[in-house]
Coordinates of C-alpha atoms and ligand atoms in Angstrom, one line a residue:
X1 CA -33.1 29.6 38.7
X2 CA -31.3 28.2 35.8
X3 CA -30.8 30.3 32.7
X4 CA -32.6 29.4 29.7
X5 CA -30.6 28.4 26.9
X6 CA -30.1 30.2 23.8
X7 CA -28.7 28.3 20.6
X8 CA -27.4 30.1 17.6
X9 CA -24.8 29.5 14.8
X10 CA -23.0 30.6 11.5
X11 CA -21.3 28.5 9.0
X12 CA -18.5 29.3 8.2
X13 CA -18.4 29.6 4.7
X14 CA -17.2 33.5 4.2
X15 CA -16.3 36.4 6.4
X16 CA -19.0 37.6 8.5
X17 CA -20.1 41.1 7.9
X18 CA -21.9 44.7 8.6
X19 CA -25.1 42.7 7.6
X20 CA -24.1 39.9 10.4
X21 CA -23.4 42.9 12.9
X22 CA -26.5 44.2 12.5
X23 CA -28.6 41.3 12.4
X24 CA -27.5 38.8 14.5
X25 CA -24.1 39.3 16.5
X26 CA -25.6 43.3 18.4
X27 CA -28.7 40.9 19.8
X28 CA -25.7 38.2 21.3
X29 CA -24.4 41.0 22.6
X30 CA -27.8 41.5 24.6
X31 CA -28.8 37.8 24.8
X32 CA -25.0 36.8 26.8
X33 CA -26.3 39.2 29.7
X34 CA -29.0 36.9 30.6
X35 CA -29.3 33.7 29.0
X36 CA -27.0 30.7 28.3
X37 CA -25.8 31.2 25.3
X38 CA -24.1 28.5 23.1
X39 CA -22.5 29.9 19.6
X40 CA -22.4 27.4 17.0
X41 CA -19.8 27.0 13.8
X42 CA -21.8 25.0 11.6
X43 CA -19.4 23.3 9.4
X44 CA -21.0 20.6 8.8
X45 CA -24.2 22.5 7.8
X46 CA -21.2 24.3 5.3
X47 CA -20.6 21.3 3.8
X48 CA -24.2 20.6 3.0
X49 CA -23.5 23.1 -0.1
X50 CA -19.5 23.0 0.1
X51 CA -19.2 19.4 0.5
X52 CA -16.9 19.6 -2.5
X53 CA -14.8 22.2 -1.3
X54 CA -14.0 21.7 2.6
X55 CA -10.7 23.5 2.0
X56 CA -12.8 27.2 2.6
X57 CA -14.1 25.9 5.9
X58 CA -10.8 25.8 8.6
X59 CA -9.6 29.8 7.6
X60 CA -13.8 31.1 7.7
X61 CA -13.7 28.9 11.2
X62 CA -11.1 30.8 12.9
X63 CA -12.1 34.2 10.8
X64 CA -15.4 33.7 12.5
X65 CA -14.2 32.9 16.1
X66 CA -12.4 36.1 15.6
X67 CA -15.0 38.3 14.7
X68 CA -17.2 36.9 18.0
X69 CA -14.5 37.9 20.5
X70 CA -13.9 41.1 18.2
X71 CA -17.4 42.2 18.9
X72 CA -17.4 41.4 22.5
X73 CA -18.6 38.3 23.0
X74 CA -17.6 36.8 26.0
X75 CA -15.7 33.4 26.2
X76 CA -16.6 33.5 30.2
X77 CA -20.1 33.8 29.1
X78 CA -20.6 31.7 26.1
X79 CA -19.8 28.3 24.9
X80 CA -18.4 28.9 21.0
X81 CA -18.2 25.3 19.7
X82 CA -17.7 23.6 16.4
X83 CA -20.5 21.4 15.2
X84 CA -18.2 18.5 13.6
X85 CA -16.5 17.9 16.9
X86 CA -19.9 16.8 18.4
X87 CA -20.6 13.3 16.6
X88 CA -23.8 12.8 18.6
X89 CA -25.3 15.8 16.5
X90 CA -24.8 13.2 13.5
X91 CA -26.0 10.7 15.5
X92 CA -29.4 12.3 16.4
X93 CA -29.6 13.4 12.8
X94 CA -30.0 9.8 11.8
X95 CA -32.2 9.0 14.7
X96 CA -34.4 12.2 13.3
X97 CA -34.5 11.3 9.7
X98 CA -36.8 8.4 10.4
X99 CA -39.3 11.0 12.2
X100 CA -39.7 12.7 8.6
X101 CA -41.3 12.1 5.5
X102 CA -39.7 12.9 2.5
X103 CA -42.4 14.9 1.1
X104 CA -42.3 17.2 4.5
X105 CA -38.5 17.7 3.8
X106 CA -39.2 19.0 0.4
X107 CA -42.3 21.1 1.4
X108 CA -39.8 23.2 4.0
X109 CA -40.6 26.8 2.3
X110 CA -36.6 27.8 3.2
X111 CA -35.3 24.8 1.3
X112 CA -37.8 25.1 -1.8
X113 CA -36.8 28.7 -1.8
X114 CA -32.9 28.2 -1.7
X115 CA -33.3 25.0 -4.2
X116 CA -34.7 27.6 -6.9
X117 CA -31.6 30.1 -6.2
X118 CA -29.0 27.6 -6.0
X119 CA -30.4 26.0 -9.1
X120 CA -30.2 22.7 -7.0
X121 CA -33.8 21.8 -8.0
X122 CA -32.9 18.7 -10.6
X123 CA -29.6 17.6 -8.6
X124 CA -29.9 18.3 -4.9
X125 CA -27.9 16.0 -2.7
X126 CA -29.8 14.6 0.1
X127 CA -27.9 15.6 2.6
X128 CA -28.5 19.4 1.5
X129 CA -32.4 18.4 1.3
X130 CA -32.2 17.4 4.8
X131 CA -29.9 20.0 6.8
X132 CA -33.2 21.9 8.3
X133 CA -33.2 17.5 10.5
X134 CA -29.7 18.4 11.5
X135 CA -30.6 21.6 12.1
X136 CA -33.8 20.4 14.8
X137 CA -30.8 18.4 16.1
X138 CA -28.4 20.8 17.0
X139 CA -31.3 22.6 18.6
X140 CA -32.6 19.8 20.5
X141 CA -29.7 17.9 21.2
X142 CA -28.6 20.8 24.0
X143 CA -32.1 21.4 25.1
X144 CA -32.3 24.9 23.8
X145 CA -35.3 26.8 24.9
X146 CA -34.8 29.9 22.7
X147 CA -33.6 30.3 19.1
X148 CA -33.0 33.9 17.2
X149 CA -33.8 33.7 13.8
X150 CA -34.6 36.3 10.5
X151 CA -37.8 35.6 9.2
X152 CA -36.4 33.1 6.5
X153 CA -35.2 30.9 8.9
X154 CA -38.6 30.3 10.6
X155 CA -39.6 27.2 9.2
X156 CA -36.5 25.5 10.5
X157 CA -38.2 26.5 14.2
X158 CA -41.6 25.1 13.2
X159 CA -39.8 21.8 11.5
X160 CA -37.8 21.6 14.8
X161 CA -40.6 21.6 17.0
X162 CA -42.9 19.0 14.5
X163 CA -39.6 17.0 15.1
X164 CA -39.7 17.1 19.0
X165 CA -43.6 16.2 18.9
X166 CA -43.1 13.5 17.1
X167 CA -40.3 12.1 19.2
X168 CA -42.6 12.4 21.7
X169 CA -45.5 11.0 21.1
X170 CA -43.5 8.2 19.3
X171 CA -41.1 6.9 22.4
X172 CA -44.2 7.8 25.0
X173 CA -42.1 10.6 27.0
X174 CA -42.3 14.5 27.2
X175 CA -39.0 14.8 26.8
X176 CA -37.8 17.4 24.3
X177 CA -39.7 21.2 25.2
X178 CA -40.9 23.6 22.4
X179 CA -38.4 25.5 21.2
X180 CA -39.4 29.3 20.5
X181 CA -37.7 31.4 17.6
X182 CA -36.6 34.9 18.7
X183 CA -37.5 37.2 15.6
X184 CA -35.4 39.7 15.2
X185 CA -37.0 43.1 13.9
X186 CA -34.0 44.6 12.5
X187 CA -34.3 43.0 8.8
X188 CA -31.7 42.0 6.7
X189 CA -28.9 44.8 6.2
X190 CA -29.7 45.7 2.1
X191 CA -25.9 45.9 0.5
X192 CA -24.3 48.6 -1.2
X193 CA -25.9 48.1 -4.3
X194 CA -29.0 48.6 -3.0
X195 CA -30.6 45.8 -5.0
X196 CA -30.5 42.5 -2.7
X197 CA -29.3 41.8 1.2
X198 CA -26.0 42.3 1.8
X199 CA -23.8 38.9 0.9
X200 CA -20.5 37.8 0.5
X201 CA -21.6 35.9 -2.9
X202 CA -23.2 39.3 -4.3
X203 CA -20.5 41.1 -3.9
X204 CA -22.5 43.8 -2.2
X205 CA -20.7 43.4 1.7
X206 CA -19.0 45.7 4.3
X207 CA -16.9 42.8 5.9
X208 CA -15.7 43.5 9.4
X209 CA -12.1 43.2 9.4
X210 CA -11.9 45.6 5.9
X211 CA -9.5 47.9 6.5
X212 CA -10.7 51.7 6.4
X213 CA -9.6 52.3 2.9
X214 CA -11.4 49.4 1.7
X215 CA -14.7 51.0 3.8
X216 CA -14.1 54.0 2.4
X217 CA -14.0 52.7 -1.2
X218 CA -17.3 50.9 -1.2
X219 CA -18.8 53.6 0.5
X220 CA -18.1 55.6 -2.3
X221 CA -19.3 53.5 -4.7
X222 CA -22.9 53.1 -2.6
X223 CA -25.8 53.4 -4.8
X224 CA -27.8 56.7 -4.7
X225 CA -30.1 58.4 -6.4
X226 CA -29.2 58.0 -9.6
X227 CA -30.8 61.0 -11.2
X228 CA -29.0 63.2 -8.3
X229 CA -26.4 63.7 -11.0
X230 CA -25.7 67.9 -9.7
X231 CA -25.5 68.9 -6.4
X232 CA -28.0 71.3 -6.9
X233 CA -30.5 68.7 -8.1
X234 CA -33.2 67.5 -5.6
X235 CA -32.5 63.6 -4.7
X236 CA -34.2 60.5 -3.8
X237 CA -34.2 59.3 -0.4
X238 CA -35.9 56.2 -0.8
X239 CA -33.9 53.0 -2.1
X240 CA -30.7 55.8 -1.5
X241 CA -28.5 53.3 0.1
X242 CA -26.7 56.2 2.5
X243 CA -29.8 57.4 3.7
X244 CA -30.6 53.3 4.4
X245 CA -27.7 52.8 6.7
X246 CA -27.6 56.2 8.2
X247 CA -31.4 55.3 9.1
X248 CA -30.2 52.6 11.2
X249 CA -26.7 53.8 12.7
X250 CA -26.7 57.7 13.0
X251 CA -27.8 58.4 16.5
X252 CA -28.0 62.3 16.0
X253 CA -31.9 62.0 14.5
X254 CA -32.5 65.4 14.1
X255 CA -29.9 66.2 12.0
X256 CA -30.0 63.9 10.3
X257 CA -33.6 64.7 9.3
X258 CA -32.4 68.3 8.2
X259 CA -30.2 66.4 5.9
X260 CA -32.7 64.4 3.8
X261 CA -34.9 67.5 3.5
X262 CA -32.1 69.1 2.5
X263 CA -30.9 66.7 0.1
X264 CA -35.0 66.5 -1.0
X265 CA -34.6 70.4 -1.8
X266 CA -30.9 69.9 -4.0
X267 CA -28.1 71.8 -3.1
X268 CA -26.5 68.6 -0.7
X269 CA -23.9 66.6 -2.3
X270 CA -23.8 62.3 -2.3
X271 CA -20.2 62.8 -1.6
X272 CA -21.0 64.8 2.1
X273 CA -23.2 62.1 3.0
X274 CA -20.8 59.7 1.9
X275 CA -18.4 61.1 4.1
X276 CA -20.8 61.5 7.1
X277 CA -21.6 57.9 7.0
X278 CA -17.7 56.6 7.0
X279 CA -17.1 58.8 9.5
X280 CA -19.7 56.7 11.9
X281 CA -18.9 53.8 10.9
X282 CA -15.4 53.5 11.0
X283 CA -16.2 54.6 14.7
X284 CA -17.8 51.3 14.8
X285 CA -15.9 49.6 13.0
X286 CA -12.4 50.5 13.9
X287 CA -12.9 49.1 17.6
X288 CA -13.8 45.7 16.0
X289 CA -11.0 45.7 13.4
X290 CA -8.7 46.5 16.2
X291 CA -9.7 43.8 18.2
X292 CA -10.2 41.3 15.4
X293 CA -6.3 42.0 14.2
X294 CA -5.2 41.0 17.7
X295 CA -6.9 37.7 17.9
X296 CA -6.2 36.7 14.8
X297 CA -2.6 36.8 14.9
X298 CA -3.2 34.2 18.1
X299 CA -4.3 31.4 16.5
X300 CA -3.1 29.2 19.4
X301 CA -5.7 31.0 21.9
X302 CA -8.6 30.7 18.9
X303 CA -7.7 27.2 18.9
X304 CA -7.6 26.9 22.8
X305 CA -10.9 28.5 23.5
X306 CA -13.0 26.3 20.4
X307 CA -11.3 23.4 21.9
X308 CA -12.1 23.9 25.7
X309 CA -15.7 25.2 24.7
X310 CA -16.2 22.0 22.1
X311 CA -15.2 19.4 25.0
X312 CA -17.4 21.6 27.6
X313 CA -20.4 21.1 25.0
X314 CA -19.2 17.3 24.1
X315 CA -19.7 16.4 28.2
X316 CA -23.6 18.0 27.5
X317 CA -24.2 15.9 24.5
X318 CA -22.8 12.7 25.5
X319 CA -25.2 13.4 29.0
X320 CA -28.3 14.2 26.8
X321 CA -27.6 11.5 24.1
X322 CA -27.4 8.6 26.7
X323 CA -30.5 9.9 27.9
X324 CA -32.5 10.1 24.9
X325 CA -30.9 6.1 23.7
X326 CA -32.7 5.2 26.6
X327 CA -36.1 6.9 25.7
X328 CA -35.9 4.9 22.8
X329 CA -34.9 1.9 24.7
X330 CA -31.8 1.8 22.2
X331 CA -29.3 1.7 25.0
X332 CA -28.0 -2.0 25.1
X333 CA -25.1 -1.6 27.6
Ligands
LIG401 N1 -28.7 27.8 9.7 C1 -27.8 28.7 10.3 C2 -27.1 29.6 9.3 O1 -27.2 29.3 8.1 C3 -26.7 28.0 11.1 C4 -27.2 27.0 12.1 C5 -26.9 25.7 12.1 C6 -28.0 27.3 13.2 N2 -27.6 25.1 13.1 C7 -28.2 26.0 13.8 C8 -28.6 28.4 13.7 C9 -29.0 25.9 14.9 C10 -29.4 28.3 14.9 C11 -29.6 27.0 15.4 O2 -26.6 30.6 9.6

C-alpha cells in the first residue's frame, strides 16, 4: 500500500526554536517513520508579510534546512523543498482565487486575528489577505492526505477542504480528497517571559543553534515567581516558567514532584531549578547544536539536497498540474 502523504512547512522568516522543537519538528520525527512526508520552506508565504524585505529570506532558508537535518530528519525519508521553485503552486493559486469570495477570505478567523496584531487592518495587501488560497494550494497541489497543524492554523484546513469541494463540484470530477488536519496536543511552548508563546519577534525564544552560554543566560533570566524573593519564602508554581518547561521535558516525574512541593513549602532556591533545567536541556540541545554547526558550514550539501528534493517535487507538480488543466478542460495543447 502506498503511504499517505503528509504536508508541512515553515517560512522562513527567523530561526526556528525550542517552541518549533516542541511543537512541530519531535511529531516529524514520528510522522517520517510511516508516512510520506514532504517539508515545505514557504518563502513565498514569507513574503506575504516580508514582501518588502526578501533580503531575510535566503540566510532563514538554509538556517532552517539546517535545523531539519540537525534534528534528525531524514533526507532519504523526506522531500524538503522550497515553495518558490514550484511555479505551478502560483499557478493553482490563481486557478483557486476564482473559487473564493472575497467576503470568505476576510471571514478566515486566522487572518482576522493576525490582521488586528499586525495592525494590517486599514492597509492589508491582498496577497497577505489571500495566503490561507495558496496555502489550500500547496496542500492540494501534491495530493496531501494529512496536515499537522496548532489549533490556530485550523481554519486554513477547513478553507482548504471548502476549496477542494468547490473544485469539485465546479469541473464535475472527484478529484482532489479531504484533507485532515493532525492536531497536535502539545500547545504552543509559552517563552521565557512567561507572558505570550515563545517568538522570535517577542523576544521571549530558546533558538536552537544558541550556544550554551547564551541558554544559560535566558534561563536565568526566566520568569518565576516573583514574590519568591528569599529562598526560604514559599513560591508559585503556576505561571513559574521553570516549572512550565520542566513539566514538559524532565523525565524523572517523581522528583520532580518533590521539588514543587518543596519549592511550595520555601526553603528551594529559583537558581537550583534554574540550573536543573539547563542541565536537561542542554542534553537536548547540545546534540542538535552539534549537528546544526556541521551542516551549516556545508552550504554546498544544503544547497544540493533543497535542489534534488525541489526538482523531485517539481516532476509531482508538473504530473498533477497537467492533470488538473485537463479537469478544467484548460489544457489546449
Ligand atoms: N502556514 C505555515 C506557517 O506559517 C507554513 C505553510 C505554508 C504550510 N504552506 C503550508 C504548512 C501548507 C502546512 C501546509 O508555518
Amino acid at each position: 500500500m502506498e503511504k499517505k502523504i503528509v504536508l508541512t512547512g515553515d517560512r522562513p522568516t527567523g530561526p526556528l526554536h525550542l517552541g518549533h522543537y516542541k511543537g512541530s519538528l519531535k511529531n516529524r520525527l514520528l510522522l517520517q517513520k510511516n508516512y510520506q512526508q514532504y517539508i515545505m520552506i514557504a518563502d513565498i508565504q514569507a513574503l506575504t508579510d516580508n514582501y518588502d524585505k526578501p533580503e531575510i529570506l535566503e540566510e532563514n532558508i538554509f538556517h532552517i534546512l539546517a535545523c531539519y537535518l540537525a534534528v534528525g530528519l531524514d533526507p532519504d525519508k523526506n522531500f524538503f523543498f522550497l515553495q518558490s521553485k514550484i511555479p505551478e503552486l502560483a499557478e493553482l493559486t490563481i486557478y483557486f482565487m476564482n473559487l473564493v469570495s472575497l467576503s470568505r477570505v476576510q471571514r478566515n478567523p486566522t487572518i482576522k486575528e493576525e490582521l488586528k496584531q499586525k495592525g494590517f487592518e486599514e492597509t492589508v495587501q491582498v496577497g497577505f489577505l489571500c495566503y490561507p488560497i495558496s496555502q489550500a494550494a500547496d496542500i492540494l497541489l501534491f495530493k496531501s492526505n494529512l496536515i499537522p497543524v496548532g489549533n490556530d492554523q485550523l481554519p486554513m484546513i477547513e478553507q482548504t477542504n471548502e476549496i477542494a469541494k468547490t473544485f469539485n463540484h465546479t469541473y464535475k470530477k472527484e478529484f482532489f480528497t479531504h484533507v485532515e488536519p493532525l492536531v497536535s496536543n502539545t500547545g504552543r511552548l509559552i517563552g521565557i517571559d512567561g507572558k505570550s508563546k515563545m517568538s522570535k519577534s517577542i523576544k521571549n525564544a530558546l533558538f536552537l543553534n544558541d550556544s550554551k552560554e547564551k541558554l544559560s543566560e535566558n534561563i536565568m533570566k526566566m520568569y518565576t515567581d516573583p514574590l519568591h524573593l528569599k529562598i526560604s519564602d514559599p513560591g508559585q508554581i503556576e505561571g513559574n516558567v521553570v516549572f512550565t518547561y520542566l513539566d514538559t521535558i524532565d523525565k524523572n516525574k517523581e522528583e520532580l514532584e518533590a521539588l514543587k512541593k518543596h519549592y511550595q513549602n520555601g526553603g528551594l532556591g529559583d537558581i537550583f531549578l534554574k540550573k536543573r533545567l539547563l542541565t536537561i536541556l542542554e542534553e537536548l540541545l547540545l546534540p542538535i547544536r552539534e549537528k546544526y554547526i556541521f551542516f551549516i558550514h556545508k552550504k554546498q550539501l544544503l544547497k544540493e539536497i533543497l535542489e534534488s528534493h525541489t526538482q523531485c517535487m517539481q516532476k509531482i507538480a508538473k504530473k498533477n498540474m497537467k492533470e488538473i488543466k485537463e479537469i478544467m478542460k484548460i489544457s489546449y495543447f
